mmCIF file of C-alpha atoms and ligand atoms in Angstrom:
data_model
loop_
_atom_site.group_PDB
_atom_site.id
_atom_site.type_symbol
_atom_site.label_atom_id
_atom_site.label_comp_id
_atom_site.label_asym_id
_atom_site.label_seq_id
_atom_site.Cartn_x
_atom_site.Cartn_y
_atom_site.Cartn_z
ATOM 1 C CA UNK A 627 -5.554 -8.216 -27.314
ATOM 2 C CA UNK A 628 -5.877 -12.014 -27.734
ATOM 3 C CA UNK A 629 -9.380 -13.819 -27.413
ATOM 4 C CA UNK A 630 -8.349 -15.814 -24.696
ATOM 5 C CA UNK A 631 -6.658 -12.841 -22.357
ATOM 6 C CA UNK A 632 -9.412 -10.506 -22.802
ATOM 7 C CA UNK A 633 -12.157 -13.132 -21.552
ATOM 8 C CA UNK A 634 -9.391 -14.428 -18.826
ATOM 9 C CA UNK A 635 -9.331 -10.323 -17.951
ATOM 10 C CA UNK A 636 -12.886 -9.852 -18.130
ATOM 11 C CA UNK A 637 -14.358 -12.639 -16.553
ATOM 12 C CA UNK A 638 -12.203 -13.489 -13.620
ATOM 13 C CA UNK A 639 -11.656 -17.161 -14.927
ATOM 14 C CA UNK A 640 -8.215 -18.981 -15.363
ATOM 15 C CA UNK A 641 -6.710 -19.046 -19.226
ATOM 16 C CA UNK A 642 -7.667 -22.799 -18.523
ATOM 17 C CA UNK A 643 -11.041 -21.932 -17.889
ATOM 18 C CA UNK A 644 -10.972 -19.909 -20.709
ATOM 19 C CA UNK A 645 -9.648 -22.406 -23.088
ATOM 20 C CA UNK A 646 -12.702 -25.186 -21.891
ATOM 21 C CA UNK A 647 -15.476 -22.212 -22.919
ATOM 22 C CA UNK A 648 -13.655 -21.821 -26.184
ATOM 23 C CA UNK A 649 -13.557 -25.718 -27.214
ATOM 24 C CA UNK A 650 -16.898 -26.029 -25.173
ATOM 25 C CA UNK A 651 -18.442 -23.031 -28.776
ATOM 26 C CA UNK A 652 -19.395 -21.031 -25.767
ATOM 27 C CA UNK A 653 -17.695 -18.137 -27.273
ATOM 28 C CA UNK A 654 -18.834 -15.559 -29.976
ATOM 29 C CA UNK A 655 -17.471 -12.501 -31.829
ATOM 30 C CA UNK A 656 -19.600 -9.885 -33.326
ATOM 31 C CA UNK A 657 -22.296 -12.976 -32.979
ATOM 32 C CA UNK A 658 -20.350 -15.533 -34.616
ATOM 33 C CA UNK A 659 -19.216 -18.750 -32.935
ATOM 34 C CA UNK A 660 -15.546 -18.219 -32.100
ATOM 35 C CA UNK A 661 -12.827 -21.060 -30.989
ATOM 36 C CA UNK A 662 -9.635 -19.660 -31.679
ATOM 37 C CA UNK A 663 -7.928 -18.329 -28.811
ATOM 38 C CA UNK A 664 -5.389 -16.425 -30.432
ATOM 39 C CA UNK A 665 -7.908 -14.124 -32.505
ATOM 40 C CA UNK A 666 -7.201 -10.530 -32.283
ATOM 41 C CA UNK A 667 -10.088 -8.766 -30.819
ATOM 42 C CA UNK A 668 -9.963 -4.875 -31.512
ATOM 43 C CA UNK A 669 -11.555 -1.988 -30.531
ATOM 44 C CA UNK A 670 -15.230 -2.107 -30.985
ATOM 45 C CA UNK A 671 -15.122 -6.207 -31.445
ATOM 46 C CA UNK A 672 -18.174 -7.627 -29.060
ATOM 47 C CA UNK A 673 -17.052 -10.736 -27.206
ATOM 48 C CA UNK A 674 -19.630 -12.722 -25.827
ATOM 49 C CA UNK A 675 -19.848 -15.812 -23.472
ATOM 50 C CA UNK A 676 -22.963 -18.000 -23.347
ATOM 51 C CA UNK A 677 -24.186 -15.028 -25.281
ATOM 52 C CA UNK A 678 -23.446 -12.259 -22.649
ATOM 53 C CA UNK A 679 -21.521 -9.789 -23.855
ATOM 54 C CA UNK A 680 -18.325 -9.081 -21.516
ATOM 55 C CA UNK A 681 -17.007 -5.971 -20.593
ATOM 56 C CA UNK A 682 -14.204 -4.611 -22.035
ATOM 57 C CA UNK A 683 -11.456 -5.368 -19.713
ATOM 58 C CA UNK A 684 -10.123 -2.272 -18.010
ATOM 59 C CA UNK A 685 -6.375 -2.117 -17.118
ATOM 60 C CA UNK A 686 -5.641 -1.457 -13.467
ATOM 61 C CA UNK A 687 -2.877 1.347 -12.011
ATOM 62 C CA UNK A 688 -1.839 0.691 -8.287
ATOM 63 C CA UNK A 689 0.902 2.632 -6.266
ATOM 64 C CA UNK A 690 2.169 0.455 -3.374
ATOM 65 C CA UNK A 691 4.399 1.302 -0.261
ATOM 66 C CA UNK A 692 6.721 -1.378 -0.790
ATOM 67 C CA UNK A 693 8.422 -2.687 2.740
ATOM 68 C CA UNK A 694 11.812 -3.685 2.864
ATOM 69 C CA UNK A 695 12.954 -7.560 2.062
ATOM 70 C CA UNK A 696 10.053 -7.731 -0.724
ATOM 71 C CA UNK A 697 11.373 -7.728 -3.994
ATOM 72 C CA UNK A 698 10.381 -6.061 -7.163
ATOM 73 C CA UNK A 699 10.070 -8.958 -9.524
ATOM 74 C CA UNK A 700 7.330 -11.410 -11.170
ATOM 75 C CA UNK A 701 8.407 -14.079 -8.681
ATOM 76 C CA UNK A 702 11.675 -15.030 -6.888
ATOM 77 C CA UNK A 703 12.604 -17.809 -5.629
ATOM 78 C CA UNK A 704 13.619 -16.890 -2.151
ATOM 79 C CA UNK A 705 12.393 -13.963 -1.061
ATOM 80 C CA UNK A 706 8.494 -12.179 -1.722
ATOM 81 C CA UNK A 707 7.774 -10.147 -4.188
ATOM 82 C CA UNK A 708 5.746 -7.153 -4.894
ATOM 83 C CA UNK A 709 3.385 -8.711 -6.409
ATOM 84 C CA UNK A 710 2.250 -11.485 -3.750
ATOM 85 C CA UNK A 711 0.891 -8.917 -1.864
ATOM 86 C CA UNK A 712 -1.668 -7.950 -4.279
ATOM 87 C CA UNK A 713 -5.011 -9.468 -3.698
ATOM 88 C CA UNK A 714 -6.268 -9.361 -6.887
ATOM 89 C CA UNK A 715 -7.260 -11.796 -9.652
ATOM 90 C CA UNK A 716 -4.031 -11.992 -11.883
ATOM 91 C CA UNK A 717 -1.612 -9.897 -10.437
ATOM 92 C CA UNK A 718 0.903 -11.756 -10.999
ATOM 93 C CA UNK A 719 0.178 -10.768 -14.588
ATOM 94 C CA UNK A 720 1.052 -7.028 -13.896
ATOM 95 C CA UNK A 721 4.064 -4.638 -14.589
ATOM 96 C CA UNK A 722 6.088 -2.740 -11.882
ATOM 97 C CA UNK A 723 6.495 0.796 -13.340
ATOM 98 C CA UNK A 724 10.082 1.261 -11.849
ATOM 99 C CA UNK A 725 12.029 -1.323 -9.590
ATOM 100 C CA UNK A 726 12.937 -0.459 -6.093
ATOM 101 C CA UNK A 727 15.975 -2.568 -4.044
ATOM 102 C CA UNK A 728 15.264 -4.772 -2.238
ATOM 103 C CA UNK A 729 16.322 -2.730 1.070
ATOM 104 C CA UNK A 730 14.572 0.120 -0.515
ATOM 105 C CA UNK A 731 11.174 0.804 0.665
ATOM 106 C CA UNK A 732 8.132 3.645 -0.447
ATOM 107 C CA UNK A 733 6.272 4.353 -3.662
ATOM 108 C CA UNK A 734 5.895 1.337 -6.394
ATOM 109 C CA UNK A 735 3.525 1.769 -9.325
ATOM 110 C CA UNK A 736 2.066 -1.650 -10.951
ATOM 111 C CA UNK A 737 -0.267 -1.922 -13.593
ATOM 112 C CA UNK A 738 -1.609 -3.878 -16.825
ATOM 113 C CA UNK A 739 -0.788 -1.041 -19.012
ATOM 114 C CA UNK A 740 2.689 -1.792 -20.405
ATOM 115 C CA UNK A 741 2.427 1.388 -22.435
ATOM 116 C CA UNK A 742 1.797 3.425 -19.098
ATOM 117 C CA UNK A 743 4.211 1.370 -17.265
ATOM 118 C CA UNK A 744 6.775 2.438 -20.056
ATOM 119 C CA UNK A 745 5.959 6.249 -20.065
ATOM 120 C CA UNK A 746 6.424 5.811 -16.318
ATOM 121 C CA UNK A 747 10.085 4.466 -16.807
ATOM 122 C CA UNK A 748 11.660 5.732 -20.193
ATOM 123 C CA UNK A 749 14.452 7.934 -20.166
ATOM 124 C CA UNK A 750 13.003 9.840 -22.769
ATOM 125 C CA UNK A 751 9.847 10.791 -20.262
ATOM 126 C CA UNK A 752 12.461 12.125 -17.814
ATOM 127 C CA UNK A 753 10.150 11.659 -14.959
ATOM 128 C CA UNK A 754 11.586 12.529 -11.514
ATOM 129 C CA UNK A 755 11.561 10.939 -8.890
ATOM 130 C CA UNK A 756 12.194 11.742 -4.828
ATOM 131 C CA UNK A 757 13.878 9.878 -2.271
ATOM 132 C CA UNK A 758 14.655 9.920 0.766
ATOM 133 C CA UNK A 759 18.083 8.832 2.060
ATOM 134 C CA UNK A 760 19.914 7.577 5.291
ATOM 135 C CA UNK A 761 23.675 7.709 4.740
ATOM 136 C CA UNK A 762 26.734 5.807 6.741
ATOM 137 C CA UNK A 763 28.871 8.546 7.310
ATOM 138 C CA UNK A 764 27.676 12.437 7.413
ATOM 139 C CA UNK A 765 27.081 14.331 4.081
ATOM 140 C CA UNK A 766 29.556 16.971 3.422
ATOM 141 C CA UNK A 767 27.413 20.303 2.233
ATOM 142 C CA UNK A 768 29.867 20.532 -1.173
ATOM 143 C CA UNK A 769 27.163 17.297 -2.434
ATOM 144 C CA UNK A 770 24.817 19.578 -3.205
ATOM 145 C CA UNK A 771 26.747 21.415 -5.643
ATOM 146 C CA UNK A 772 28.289 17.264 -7.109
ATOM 147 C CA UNK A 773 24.486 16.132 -7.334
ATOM 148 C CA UNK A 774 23.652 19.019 -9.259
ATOM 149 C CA UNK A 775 26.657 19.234 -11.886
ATOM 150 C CA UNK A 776 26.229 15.315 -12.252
ATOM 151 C CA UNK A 777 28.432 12.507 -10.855
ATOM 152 C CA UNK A 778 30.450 9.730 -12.550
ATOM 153 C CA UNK A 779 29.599 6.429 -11.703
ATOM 154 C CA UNK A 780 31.614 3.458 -11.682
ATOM 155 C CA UNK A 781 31.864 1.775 -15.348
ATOM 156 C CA UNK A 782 29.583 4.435 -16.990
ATOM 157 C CA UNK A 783 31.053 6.942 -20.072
ATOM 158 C CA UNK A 784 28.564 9.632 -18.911
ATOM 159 C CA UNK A 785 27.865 11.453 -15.743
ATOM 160 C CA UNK A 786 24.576 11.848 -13.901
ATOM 161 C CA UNK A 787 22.155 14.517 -15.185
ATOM 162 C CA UNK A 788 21.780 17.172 -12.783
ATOM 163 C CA UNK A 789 19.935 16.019 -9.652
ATOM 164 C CA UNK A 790 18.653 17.951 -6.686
ATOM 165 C CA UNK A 791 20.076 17.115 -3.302
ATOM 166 C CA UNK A 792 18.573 18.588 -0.067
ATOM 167 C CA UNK A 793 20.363 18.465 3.373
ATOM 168 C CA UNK A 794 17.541 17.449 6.440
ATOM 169 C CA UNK A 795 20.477 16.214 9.086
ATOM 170 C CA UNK A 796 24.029 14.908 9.153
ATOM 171 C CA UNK A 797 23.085 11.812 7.182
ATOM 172 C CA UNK A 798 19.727 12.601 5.600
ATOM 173 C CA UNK A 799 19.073 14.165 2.674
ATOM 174 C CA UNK A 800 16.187 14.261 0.510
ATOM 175 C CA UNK A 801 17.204 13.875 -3.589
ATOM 176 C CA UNK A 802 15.414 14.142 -6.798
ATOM 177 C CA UNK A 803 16.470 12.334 -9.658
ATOM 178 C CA UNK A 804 15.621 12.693 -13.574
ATOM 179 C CA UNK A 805 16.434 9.227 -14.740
ATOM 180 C CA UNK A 806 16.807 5.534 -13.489
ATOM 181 C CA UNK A 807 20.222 4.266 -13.566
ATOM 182 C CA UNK A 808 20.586 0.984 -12.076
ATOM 183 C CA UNK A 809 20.939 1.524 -8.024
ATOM 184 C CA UNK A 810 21.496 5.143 -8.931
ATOM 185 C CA UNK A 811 21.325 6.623 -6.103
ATOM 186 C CA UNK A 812 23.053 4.454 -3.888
ATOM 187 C CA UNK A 813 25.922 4.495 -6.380
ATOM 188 C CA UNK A 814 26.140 8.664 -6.693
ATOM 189 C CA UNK A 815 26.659 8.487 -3.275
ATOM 190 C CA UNK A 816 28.771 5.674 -3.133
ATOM 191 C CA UNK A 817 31.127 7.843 -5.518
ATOM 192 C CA UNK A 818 31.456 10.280 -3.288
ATOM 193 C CA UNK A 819 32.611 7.539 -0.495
ATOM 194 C CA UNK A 820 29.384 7.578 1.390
ATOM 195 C CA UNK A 821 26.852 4.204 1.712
ATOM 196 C CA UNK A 822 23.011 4.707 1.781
ATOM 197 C CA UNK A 823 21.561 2.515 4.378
ATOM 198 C CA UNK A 824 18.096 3.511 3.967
ATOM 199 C CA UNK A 825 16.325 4.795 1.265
ATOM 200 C CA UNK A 826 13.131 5.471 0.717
ATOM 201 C CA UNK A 827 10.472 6.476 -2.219
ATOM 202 C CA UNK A 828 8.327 9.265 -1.852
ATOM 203 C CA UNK A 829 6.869 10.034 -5.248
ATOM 204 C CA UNK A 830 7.107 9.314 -9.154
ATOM 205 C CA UNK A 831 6.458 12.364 -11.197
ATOM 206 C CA UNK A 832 3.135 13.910 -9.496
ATOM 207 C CA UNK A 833 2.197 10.678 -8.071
ATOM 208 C CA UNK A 834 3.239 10.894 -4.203
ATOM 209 C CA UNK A 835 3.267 7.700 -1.848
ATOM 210 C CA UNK A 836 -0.073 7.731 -0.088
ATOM 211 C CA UNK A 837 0.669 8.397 3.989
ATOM 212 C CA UNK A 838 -2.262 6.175 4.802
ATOM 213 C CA UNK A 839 -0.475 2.964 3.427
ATOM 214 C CA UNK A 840 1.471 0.781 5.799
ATOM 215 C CA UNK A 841 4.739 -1.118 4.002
ATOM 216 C CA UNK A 842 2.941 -3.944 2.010
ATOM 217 C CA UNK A 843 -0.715 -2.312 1.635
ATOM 218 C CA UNK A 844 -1.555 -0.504 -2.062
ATOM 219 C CA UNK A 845 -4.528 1.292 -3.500
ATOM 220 C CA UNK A 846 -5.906 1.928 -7.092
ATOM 221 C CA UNK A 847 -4.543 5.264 -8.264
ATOM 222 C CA UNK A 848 -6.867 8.071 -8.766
ATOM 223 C CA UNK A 849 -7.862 9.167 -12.704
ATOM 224 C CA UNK A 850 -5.560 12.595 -12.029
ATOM 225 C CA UNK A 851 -2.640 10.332 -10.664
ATOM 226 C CA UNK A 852 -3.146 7.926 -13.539
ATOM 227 C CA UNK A 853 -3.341 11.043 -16.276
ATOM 228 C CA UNK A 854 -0.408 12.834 -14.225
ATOM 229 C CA UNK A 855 2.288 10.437 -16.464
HETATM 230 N N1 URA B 683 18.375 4.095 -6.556
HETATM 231 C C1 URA B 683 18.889 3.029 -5.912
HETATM 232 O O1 URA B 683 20.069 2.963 -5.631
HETATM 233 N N2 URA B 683 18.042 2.021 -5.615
HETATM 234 C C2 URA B 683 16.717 2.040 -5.869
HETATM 235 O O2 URA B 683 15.995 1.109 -5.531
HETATM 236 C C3 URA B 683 16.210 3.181 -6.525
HETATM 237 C C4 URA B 683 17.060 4.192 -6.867
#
């Protein structure tokens, strides 16, 4: 990590900030004096400032319950995202593990850990994911057997990998999903003539969407939830 991120992470203080202390010789490395701000500082490197050593900065993992009309970006200019909602010193910094829809709503994972972020995401990781749908019209019972053969989508060579749909009503169903096409599951069922009006997020691999959190609130995941990907 750079000089200047890893005291911006550590202390709390803008990259500005940061960038006064450095000019200012307030800064050392392994006890020498240290100005440039792009100096790699690896494991085992102690920063210090005003000669206080600074913690290593540690990378955070939150799971939100996105509400609906928020979107999943680093900013927008029309409508709020994800990220404005977290109350915490450089979150707009972070990395949504896995976009939701705007109209979609439930389980977002944001961190600082872009390699974490990635396992969460990569098709290679397969990690599943469940969600819950509202539909237009009914679901016919023979979309069981489509979901779980794999559906062609619209301007795509290859066909969903099996996916495992569950009837609750008429037009809710609950579906898991092994990869992350783009509006996947609003498009399998658009192939089959339906329209999802609601869907929802429940869980990410073994990370499930906290009951407890109202749409827009978030908490720091656990070390087993964090481990789980
Ligand atoms: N599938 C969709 O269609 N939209 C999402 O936001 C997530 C999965």
């Amino acid at each position: 990590m750079r000089l200047d991120k890893y005291l911006a992470k550590s202390s709390g203080l803008s990259r500005k900030e940061v960038k006064r202390l450095l000019h200012a010789d307030e800064v050392s490395v392994n006890g020498e004096p240290e100005r440039n701000p792009a100096r790699h500082i690896k494991e085992g490197d102690e920063v210090s400032l005003n000669d206080r050593p600074m913690e290593r900065p540690e990378p955070r993992y939150l799971m939100m319950n996105k509400p609906d009309g928020v979107v999943c970006a680093n900013d927008d200019p029309t409508h709020p995202t994800v990220l404005a909602l977290i109350e915490l010193p450089r979150a707009e910094e972070m990395t949504i593990a896995g976009r939701l829809d705007i109209d979609a709503t439930g389980l977002v994972l944001i961190t600082d850990d872009g390699k974490w972020a990635h396992r969460a995401t990569s098709p290679r990781h397969k990690t599943h994911k469940v969600y819950l749908v509202t539909t237009a019209d009914p679901i016919p019972a023979d979309a069981v057997d489509k979901f779980a053969k794999g559906i062609k989508l619209d301007s795509e060579r290859f066909p969903t990998k099996p996916a495992e749909l569950t009837l609750l009503s008429d037009n809710e169903a609950r579906v898991v999903i092994h990869e992350g096409r783009y509006h996947q599951v609003k498009r399998m069922f658009a192939a089959l003539g339906n329209r999802v009006v609601e869907l929802h997020r429940e869980s990410v691999g073994e990370i499930v969407l906290d009951d407890d959190l109202f749409p827009g609130e978030y908490r720091h995941l656990t070390e087993d939830e964090i481990n789980s990907l």
